[in-house]
Coordinates of N, CA and C in Angstrom, one line a residue:
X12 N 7.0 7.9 15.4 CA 7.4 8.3 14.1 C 6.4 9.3 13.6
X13 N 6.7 10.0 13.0 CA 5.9 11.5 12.1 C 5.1 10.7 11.1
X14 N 3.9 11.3 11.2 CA 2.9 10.6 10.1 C 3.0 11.5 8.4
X15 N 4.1 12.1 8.6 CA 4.1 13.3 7.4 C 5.7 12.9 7.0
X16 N 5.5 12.8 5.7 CA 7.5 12.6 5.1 C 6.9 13.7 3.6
X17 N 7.8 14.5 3.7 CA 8.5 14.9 2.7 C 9.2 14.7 1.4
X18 N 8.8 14.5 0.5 CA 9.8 14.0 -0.6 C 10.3 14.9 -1.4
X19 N 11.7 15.0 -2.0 CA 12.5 16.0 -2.5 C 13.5 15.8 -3.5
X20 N 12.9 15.9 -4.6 CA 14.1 14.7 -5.5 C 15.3 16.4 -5.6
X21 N 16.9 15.6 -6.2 CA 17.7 16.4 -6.2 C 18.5 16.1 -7.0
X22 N 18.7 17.4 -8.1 CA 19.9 17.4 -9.0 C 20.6 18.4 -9.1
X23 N 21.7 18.3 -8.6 CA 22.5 19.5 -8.0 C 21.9 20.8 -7.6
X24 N 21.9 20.4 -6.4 CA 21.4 21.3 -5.4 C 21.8 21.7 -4.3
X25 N 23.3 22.2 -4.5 CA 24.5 22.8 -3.6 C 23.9 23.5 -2.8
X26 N 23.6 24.9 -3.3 CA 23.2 26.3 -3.3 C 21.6 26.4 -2.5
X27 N 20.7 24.9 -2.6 CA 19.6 25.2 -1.8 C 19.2 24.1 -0.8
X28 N 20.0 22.9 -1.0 CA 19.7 22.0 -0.1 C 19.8 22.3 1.3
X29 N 20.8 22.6 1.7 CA 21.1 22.8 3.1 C 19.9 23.5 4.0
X30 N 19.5 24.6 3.3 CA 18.6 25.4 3.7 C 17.0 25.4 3.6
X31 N 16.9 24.4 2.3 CA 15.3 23.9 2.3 C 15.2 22.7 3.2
X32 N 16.5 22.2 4.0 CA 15.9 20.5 4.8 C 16.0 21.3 6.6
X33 N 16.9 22.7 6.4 CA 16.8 23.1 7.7 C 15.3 23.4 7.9
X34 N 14.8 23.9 6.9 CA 13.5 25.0 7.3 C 12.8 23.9 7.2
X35 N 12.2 23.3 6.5 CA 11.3 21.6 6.4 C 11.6 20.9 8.0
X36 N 12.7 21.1 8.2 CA 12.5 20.4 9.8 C 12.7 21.0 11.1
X37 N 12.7 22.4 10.9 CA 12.3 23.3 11.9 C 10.6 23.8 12.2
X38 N 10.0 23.2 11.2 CA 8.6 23.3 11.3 C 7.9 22.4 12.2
X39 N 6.8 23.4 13.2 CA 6.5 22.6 14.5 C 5.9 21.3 14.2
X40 N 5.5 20.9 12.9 CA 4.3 20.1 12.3 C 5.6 18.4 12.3
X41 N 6.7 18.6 12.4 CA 7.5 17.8 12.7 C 7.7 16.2 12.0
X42 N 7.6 17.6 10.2 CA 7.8 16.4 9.1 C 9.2 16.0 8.8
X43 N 8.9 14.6 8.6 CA 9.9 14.0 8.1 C 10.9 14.3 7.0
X44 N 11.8 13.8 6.4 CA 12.4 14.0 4.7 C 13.3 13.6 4.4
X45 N 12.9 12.9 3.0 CA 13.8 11.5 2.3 C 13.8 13.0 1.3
X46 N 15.3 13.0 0.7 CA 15.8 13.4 -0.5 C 16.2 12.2 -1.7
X47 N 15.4 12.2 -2.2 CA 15.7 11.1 -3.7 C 17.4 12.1 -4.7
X48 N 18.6 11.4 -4.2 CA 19.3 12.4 -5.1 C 19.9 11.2 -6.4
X49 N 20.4 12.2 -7.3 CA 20.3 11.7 -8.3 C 21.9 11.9 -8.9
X50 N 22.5 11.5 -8.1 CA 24.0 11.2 -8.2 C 24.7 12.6 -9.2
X51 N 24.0 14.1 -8.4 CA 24.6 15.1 -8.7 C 26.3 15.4 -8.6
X52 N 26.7 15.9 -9.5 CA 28.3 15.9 -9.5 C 28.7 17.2 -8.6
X53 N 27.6 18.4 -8.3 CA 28.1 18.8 -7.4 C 27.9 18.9 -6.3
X54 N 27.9 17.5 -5.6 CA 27.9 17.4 -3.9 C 26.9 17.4 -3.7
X55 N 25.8 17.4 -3.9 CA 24.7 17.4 -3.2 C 24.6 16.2 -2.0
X56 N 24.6 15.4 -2.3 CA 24.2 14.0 -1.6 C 25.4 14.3 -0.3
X57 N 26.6 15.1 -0.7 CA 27.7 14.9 0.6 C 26.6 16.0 1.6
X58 N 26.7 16.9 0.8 CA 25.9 17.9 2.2 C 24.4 16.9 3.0
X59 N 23.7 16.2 2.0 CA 22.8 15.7 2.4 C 23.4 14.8 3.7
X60 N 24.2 14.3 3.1 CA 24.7 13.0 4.3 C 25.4 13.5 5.7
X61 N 26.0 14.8 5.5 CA 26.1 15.3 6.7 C 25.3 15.6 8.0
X62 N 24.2 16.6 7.1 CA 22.8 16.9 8.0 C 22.7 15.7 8.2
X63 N 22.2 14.3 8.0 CA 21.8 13.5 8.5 C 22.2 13.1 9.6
X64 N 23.6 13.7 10.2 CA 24.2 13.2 11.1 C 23.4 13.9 12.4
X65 N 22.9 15.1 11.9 CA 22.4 16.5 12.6 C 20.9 16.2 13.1
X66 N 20.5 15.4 12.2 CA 19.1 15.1 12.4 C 18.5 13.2 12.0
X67 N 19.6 12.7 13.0 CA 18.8 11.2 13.2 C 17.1 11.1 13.0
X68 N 17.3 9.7 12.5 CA 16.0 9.5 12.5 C 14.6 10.4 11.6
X69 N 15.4 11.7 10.9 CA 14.1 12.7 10.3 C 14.9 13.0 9.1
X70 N 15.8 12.9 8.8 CA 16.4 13.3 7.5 C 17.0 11.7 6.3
X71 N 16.7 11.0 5.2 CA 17.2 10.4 4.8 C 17.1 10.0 3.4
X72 N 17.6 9.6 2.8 CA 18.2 10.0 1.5 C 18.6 8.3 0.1
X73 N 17.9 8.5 -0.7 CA 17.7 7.4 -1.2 C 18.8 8.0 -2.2
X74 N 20.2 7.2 -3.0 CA 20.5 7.6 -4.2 C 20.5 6.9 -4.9
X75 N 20.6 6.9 -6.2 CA 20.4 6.8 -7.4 C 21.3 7.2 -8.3
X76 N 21.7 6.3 -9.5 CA 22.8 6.2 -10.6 C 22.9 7.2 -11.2
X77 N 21.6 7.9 -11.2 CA 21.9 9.2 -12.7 C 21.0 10.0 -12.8
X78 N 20.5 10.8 -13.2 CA 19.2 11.4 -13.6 C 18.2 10.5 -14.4
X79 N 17.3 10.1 -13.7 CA 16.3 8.8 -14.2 C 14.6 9.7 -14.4
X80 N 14.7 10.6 -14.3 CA 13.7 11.7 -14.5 C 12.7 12.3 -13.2
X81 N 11.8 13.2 -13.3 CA 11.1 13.5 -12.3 C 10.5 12.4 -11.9
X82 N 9.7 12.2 -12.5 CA 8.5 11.1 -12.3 C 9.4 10.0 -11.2
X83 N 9.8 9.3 -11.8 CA 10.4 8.0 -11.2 C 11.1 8.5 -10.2
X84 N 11.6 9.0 -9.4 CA 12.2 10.1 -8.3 C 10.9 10.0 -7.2
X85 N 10.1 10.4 -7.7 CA 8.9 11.1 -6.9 C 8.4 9.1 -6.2
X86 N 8.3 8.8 -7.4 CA 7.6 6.9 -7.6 C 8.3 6.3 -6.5
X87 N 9.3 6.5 -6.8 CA 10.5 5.9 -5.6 C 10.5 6.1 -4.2
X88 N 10.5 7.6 -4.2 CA 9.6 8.0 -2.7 C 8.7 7.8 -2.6
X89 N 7.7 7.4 -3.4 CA 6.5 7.0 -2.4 C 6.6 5.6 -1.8
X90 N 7.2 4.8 -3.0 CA 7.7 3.7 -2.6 C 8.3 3.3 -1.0
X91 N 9.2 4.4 -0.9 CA 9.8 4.1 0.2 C 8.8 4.3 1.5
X92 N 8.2 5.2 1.6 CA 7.3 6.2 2.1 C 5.9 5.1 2.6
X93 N 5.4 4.3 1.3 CA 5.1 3.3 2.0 C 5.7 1.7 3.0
X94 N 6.7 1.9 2.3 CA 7.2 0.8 3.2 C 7.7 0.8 4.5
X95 N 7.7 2.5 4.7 CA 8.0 3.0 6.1 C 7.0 3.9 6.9
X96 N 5.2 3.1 6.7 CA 4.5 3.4 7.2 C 4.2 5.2 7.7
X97 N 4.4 5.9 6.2 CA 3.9 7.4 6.9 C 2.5 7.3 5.9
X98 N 1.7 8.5 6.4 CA 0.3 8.3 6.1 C 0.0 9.5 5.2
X99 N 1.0 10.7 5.3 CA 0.7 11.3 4.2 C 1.8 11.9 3.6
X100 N 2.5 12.0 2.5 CA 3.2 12.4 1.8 C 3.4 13.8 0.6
X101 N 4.0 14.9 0.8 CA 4.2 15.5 0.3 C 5.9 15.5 -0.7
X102 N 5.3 15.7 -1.8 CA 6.4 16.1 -3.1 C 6.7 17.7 -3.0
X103 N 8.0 18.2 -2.8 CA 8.1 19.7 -2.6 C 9.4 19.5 -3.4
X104 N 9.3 20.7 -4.5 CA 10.8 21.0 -4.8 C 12.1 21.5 -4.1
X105 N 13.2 21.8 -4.4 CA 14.4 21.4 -3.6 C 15.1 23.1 -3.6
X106 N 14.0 24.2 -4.6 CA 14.8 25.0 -4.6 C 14.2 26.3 -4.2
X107 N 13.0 26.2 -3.2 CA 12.2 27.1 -2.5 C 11.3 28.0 -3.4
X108 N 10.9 27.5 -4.7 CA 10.0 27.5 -5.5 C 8.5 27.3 -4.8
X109 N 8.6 26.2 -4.0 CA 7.8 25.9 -3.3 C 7.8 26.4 -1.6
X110 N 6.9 27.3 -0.7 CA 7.5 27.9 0.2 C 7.3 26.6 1.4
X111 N 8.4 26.2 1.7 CA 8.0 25.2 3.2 C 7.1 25.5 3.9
X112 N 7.0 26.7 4.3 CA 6.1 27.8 5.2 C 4.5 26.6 4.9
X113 N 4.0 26.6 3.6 CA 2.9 26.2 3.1 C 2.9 25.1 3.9
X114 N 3.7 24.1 3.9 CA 3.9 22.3 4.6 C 2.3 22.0 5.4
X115 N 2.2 23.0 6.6 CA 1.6 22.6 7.3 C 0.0 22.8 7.1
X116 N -0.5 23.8 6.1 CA -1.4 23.9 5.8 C -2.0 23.0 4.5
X117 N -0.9 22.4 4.1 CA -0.8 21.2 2.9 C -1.4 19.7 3.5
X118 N -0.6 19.7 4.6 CA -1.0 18.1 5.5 C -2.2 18.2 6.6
X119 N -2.8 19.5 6.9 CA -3.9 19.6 7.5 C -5.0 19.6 6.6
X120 N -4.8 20.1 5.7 CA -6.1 19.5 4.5 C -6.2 18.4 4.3
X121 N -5.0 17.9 3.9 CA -5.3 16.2 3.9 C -5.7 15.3 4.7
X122 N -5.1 15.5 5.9 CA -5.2 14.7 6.7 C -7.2 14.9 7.6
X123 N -7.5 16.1 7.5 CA -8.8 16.3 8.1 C -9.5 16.1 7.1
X124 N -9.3 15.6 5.9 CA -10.6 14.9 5.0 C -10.7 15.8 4.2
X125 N -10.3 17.2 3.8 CA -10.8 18.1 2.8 C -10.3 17.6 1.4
X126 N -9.7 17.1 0.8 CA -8.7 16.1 0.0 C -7.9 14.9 0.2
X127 N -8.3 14.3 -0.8 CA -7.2 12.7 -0.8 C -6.2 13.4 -1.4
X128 N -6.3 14.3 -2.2 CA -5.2 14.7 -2.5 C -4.9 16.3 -2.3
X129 N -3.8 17.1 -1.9 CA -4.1 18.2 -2.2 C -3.3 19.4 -2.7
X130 N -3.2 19.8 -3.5 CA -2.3 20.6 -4.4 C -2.1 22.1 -3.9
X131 N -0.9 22.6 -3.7 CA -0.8 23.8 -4.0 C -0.6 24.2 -4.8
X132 N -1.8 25.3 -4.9 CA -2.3 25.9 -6.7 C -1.7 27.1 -6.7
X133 N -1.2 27.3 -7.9 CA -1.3 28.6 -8.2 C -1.5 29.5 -9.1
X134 N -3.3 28.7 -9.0 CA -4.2 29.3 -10.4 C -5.7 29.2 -9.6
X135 N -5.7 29.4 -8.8 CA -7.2 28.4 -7.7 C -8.1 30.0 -8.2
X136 N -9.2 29.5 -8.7 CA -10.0 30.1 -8.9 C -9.9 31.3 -10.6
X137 N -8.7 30.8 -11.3 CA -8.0 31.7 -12.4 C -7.2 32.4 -11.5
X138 N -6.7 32.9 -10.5 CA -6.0 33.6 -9.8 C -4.4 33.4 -10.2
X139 N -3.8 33.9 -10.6 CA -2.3 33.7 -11.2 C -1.6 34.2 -9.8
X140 N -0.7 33.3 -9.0 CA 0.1 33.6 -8.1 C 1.4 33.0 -8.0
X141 N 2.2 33.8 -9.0 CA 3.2 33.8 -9.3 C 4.5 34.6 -9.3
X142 N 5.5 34.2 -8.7 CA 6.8 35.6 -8.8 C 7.8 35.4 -9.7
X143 N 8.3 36.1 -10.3 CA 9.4 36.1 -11.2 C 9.6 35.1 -12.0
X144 N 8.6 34.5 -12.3 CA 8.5 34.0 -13.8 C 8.9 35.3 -14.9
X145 N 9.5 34.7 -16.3 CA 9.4 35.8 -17.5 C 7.7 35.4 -18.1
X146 N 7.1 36.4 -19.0 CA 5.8 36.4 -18.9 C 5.3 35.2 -20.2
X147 N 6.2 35.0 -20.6 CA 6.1 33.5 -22.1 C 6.1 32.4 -20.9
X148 N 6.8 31.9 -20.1 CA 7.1 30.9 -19.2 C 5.3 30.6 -18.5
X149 N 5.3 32.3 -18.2 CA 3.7 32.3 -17.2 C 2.9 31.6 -17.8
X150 N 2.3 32.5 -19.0 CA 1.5 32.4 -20.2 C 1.5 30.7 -20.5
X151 N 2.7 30.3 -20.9 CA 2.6 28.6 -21.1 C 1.9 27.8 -19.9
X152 N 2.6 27.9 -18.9 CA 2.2 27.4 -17.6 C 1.0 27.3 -17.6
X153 N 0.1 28.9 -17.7 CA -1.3 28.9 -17.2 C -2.2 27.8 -18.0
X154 N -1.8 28.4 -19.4 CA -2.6 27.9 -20.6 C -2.4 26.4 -20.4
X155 N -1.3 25.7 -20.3 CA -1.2 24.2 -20.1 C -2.4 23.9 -19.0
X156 N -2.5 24.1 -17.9 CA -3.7 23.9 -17.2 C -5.2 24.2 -17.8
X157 N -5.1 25.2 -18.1 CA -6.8 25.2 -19.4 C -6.5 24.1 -20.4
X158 N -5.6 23.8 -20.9 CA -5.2 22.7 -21.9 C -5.7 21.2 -21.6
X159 N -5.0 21.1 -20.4 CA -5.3 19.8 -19.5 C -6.6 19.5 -19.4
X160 N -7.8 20.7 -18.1 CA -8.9 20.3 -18.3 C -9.6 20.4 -19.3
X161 N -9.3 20.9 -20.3 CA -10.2 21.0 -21.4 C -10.5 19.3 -22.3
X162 N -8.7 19.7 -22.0 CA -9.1 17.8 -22.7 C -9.4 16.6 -22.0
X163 N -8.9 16.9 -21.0 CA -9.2 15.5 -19.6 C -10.6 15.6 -19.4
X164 N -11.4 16.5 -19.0 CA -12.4 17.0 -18.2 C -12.2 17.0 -16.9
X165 N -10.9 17.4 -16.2 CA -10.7 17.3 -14.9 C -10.6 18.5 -14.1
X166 N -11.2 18.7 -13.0 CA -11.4 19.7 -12.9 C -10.6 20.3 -11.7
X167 N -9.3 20.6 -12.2 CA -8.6 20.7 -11.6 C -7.8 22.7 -12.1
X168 N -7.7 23.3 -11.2 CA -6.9 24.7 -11.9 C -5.5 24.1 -12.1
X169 N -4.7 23.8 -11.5 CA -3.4 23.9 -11.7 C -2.8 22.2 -11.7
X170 N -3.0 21.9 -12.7 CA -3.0 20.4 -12.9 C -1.4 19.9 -13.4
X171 N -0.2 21.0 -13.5 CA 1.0 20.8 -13.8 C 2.1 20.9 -11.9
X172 N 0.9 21.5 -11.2 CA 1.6 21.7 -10.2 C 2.5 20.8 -9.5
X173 N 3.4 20.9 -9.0 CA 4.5 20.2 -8.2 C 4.6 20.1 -6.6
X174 N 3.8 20.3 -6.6 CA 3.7 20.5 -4.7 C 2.1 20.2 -4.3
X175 N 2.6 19.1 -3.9 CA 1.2 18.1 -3.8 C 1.3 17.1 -2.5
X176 N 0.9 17.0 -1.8 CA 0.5 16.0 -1.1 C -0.7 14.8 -1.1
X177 N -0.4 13.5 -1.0 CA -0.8 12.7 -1.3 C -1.3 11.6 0.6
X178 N -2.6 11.4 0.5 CA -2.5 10.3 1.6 C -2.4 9.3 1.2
X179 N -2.4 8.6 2.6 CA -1.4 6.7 1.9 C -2.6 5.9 1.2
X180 N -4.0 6.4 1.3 CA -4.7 5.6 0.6 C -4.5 5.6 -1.0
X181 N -4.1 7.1 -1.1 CA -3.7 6.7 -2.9 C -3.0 6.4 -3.2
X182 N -2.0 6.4 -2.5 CA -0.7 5.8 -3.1 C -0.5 4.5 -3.1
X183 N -1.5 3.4 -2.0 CA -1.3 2.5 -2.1 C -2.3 2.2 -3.1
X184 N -2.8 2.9 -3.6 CA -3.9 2.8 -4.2 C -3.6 2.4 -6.3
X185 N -2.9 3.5 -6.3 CA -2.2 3.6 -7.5 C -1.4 2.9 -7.8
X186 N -0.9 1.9 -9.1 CA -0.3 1.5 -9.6 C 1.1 1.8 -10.2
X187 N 2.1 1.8 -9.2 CA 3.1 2.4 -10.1 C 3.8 1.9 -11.1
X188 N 3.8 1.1 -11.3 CA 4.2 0.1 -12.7 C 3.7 0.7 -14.2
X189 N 2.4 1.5 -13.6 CA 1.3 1.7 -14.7 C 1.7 3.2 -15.2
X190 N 2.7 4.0 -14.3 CA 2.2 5.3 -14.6 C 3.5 5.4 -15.3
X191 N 3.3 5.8 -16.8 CA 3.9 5.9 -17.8 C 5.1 7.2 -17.7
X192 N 4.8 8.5 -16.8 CA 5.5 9.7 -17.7 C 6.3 9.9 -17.0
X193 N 7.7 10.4 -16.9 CA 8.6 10.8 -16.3 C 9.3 12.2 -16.3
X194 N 8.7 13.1 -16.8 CA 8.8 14.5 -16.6 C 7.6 15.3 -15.6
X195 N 7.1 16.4 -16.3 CA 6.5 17.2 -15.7 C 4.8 16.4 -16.1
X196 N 4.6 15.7 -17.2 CA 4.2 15.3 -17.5 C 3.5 13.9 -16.3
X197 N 4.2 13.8 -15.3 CA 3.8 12.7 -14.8 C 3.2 13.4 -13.4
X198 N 3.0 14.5 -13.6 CA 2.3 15.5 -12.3 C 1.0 15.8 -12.7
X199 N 0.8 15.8 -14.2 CA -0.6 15.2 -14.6 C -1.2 14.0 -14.5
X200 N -0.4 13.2 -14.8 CA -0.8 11.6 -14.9 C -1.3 11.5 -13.5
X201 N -0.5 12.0 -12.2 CA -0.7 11.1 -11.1 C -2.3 11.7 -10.5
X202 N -2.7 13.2 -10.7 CA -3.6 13.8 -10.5 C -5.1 13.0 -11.2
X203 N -4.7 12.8 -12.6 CA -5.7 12.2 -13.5 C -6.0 10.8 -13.1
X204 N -4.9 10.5 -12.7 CA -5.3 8.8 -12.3 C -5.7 8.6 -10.7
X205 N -5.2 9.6 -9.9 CA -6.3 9.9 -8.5 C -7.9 10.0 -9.0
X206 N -8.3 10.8 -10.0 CA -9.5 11.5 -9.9 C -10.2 9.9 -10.8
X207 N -9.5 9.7 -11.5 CA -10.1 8.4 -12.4 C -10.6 7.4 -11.2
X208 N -9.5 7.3 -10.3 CA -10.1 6.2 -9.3 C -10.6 6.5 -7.7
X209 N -11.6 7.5 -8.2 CA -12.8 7.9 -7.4 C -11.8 9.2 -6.0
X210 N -10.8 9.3 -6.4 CA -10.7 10.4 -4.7 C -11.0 11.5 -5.4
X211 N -11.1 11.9 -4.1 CA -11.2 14.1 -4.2 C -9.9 14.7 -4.4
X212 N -10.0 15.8 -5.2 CA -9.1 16.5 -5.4 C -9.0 18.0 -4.7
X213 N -8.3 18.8 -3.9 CA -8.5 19.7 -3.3 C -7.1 20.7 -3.4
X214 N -7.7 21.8 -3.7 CA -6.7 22.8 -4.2 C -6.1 23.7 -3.0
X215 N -5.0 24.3 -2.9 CA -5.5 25.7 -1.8 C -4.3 26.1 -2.0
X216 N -4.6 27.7 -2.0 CA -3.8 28.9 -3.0 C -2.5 28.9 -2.0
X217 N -1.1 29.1 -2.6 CA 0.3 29.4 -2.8 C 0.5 30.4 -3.3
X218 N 1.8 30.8 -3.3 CA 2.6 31.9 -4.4 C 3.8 31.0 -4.5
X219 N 3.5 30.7 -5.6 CA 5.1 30.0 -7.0 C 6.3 31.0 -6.2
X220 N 7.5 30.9 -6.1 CA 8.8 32.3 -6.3 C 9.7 31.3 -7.0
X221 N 10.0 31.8 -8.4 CA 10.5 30.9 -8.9 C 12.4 31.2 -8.0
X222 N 13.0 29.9 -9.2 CA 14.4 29.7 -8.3 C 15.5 30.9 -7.9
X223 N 15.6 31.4 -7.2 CA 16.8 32.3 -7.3 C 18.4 31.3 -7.2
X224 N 18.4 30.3 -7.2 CA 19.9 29.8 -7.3 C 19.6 28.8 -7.7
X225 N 20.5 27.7 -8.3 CA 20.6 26.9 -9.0 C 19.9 27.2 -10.2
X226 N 20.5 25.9 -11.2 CA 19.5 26.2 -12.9 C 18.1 25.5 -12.8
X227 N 17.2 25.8 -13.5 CA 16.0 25.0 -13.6 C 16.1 23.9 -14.5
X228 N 15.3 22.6 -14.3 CA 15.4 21.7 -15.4 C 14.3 21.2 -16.3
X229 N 13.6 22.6 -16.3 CA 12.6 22.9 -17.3 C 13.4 22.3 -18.8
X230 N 13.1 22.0 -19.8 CA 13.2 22.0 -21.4 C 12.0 21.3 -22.2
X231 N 12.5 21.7 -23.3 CA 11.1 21.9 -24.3 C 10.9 20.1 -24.7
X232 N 11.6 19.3 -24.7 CA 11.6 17.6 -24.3 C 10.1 17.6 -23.3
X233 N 10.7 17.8 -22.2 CA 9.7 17.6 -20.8 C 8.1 17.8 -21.2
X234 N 8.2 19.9 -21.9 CA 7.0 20.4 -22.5 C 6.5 19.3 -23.2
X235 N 7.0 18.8 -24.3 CA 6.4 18.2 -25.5 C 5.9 16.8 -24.6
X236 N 6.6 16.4 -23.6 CA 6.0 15.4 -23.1 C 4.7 15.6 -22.6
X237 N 4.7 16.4 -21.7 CA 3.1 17.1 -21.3 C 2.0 16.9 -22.4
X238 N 2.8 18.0 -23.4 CA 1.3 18.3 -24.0 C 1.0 17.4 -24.7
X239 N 2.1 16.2 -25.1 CA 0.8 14.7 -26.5 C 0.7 14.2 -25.5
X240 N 1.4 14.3 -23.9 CA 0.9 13.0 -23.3 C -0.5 12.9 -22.6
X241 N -1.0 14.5 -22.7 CA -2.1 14.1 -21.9 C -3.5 13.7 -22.8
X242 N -3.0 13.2 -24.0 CA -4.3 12.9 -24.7 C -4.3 11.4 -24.5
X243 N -3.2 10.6 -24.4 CA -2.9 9.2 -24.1 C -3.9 8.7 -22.7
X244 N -3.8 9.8 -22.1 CA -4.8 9.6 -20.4 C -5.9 9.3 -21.2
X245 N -6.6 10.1 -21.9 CA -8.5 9.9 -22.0 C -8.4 8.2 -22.7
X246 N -7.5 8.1 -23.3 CA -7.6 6.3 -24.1 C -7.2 5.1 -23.2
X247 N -6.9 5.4 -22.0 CA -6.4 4.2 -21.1 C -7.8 3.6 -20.6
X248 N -7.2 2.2 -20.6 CA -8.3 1.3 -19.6 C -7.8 1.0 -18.4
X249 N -9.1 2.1 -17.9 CA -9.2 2.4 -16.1 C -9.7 1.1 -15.5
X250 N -9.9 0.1 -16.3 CA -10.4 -0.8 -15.3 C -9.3 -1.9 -14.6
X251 N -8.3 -1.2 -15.9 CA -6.9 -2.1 -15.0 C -6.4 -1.8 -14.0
X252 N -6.8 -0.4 -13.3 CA -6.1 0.2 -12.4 C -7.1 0.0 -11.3

C-alpha cells in the first residue's frame, strides 16, 4: 500500500474532477486518493465512482449528506487516512488551484524530516506567487497572513494556505473533537495547534492559479470566520491538547 493519500473534499466538481484524480495518479510518487464528496447535485460523486472502477485499490471516496463545511471534510479524511494506515497525508483542492505537479516535492519534505508539517506557500519569504487572482482578493489574502502572525506569534508566511501535508504523527497527534472551525478558518487552527504542540513547520514555494472552471466557495461568512477566530487560538488551554 502507498504511504501517501491524498485528500480532496468536493462540491460540485463536474468540470475538474476527472482530471485532477487522473493527474494525482499518474504521478510516479504513486499517491493514493480519497475524495470526501459532499452530496453535489451535479454528479460529481457519479464520475468519482466510475474512475474507481479504473483505478482499484488507489482511488476512494467517502460521501456525505450535505455541505458540512471545509474543515470537517478535511477531519474526516484524516480520520479515514488513519484508520487505513498511510503515514503521510496531503489536503489538495479539487480545482487545480493547487498544481498536483507540486505532490511530490510536498511528501519528500515531509517524509525526510524537513517538516512535520509542510505547506505550500505562496508568500515564503513575502514573495507573492500568485495567478489570476483580482488584486482586492490578493491584498486580503496576503494581509490575513501578516494578520495571523502578528497576533498568534506564529511564524508561519502563508498560514491560510490549503495545500498542506501532514505526517501521521500529527494527526494522530491532534485532537479532532477539539478543533473548532469549519471554514477557511480551520487551515489556521490546524497549523496553530501543530506548532502549539511542539512540531516543525516547513514552508516551500508554489504558484496559487486560481480556478478556471467551476465557482469558488470563498464568502465573506468563511472571511469573518477567519479573522475573530484567530484571536480565540491565543485563549485556549493547550494543556488539554
Amino acid at each position: 500500500m502507498s504511504n501517501y493519500l491524498v485528500v480532496t473534499p468536493t462540491y460540485n466538481e463536474k468540470e475538474n474532477i476527472e482530471r485532477v484524480i487522473r493527474k494525482v495518479l499518474s504521478l510516479p510518487i504513486g499517491a493514493n486518493m480519497l475524495i470526501v464528496e459532499d452530496n453535489s447535485p451535479d454528479g460529481t460523486a457519479t464520475i468519482v465512482k466510475r474512475l474507481m472502477q479504473e483505478f482499484p485499490e488507489r482511488l476512494f471516496i467517502l460521501e456525505r449528506k450535505g455541505k458540512l463545511g471545509l474543515g470537517t471534510a478535511y477531519l474526516t479524511g484524516f480520520d479515514w487516512a488513519l484508520q487505513h494506515g498511510y503515514d503521510y497525508v496531503c489536503e489538495m483542492d479539487a480545482d487545480f488551484s493547487h498544481n498536483p505537479d507540486d505532490l511530490p516535492r510536498m511528501f519528500e519534505a515531509c517524509e525526510s524530516g524537513k517538516g512535520d508539517v509542510v505547506i505550500g506557500s505562496r508568500y515564503v519569504d513575502g514573495k507573492i506567487s500568485v495567478v489570476n487572482w483580482p488584486m482586492g482578493r490578493l491584498i486580503m489574502s496576503y494581509y490575513a497572513s501578516v494578520y495571523v502572525r502578528t497576533v498568534t506569534g506564529m511564524k508561519v508566511f502563508d498560514a491560510t494556505a490549503g495545500f498542506v501535508c501532514y505526517s501521521r504523527k500529527v494527526l494522530e497527534r491532534i485532537k479532532f473533537d477539539k478543533v473548532k472551525f469549519v471554514g477557511y478558518a480551520f487551515q489556521i487552527e490546524m497549523k496553530y495547534t501543530a506548532s502549539k504542540l511542539g512540531f516543525h513547520i516547513h514552508e516551500i514555494p508554489i504558484v496559487f492559479t486560481d480556478r478556471v472552471l467551476g465557482e469558488s466557495k470563498m464568502s465573506m461568512r468563511i472571511f469573518k470566520e477567519a479573522f475573530f477566530g484567530v484571536f480565540s487560538l491565543r485563549f485556549r488551554n493547550w494543556k488539554k491538547y
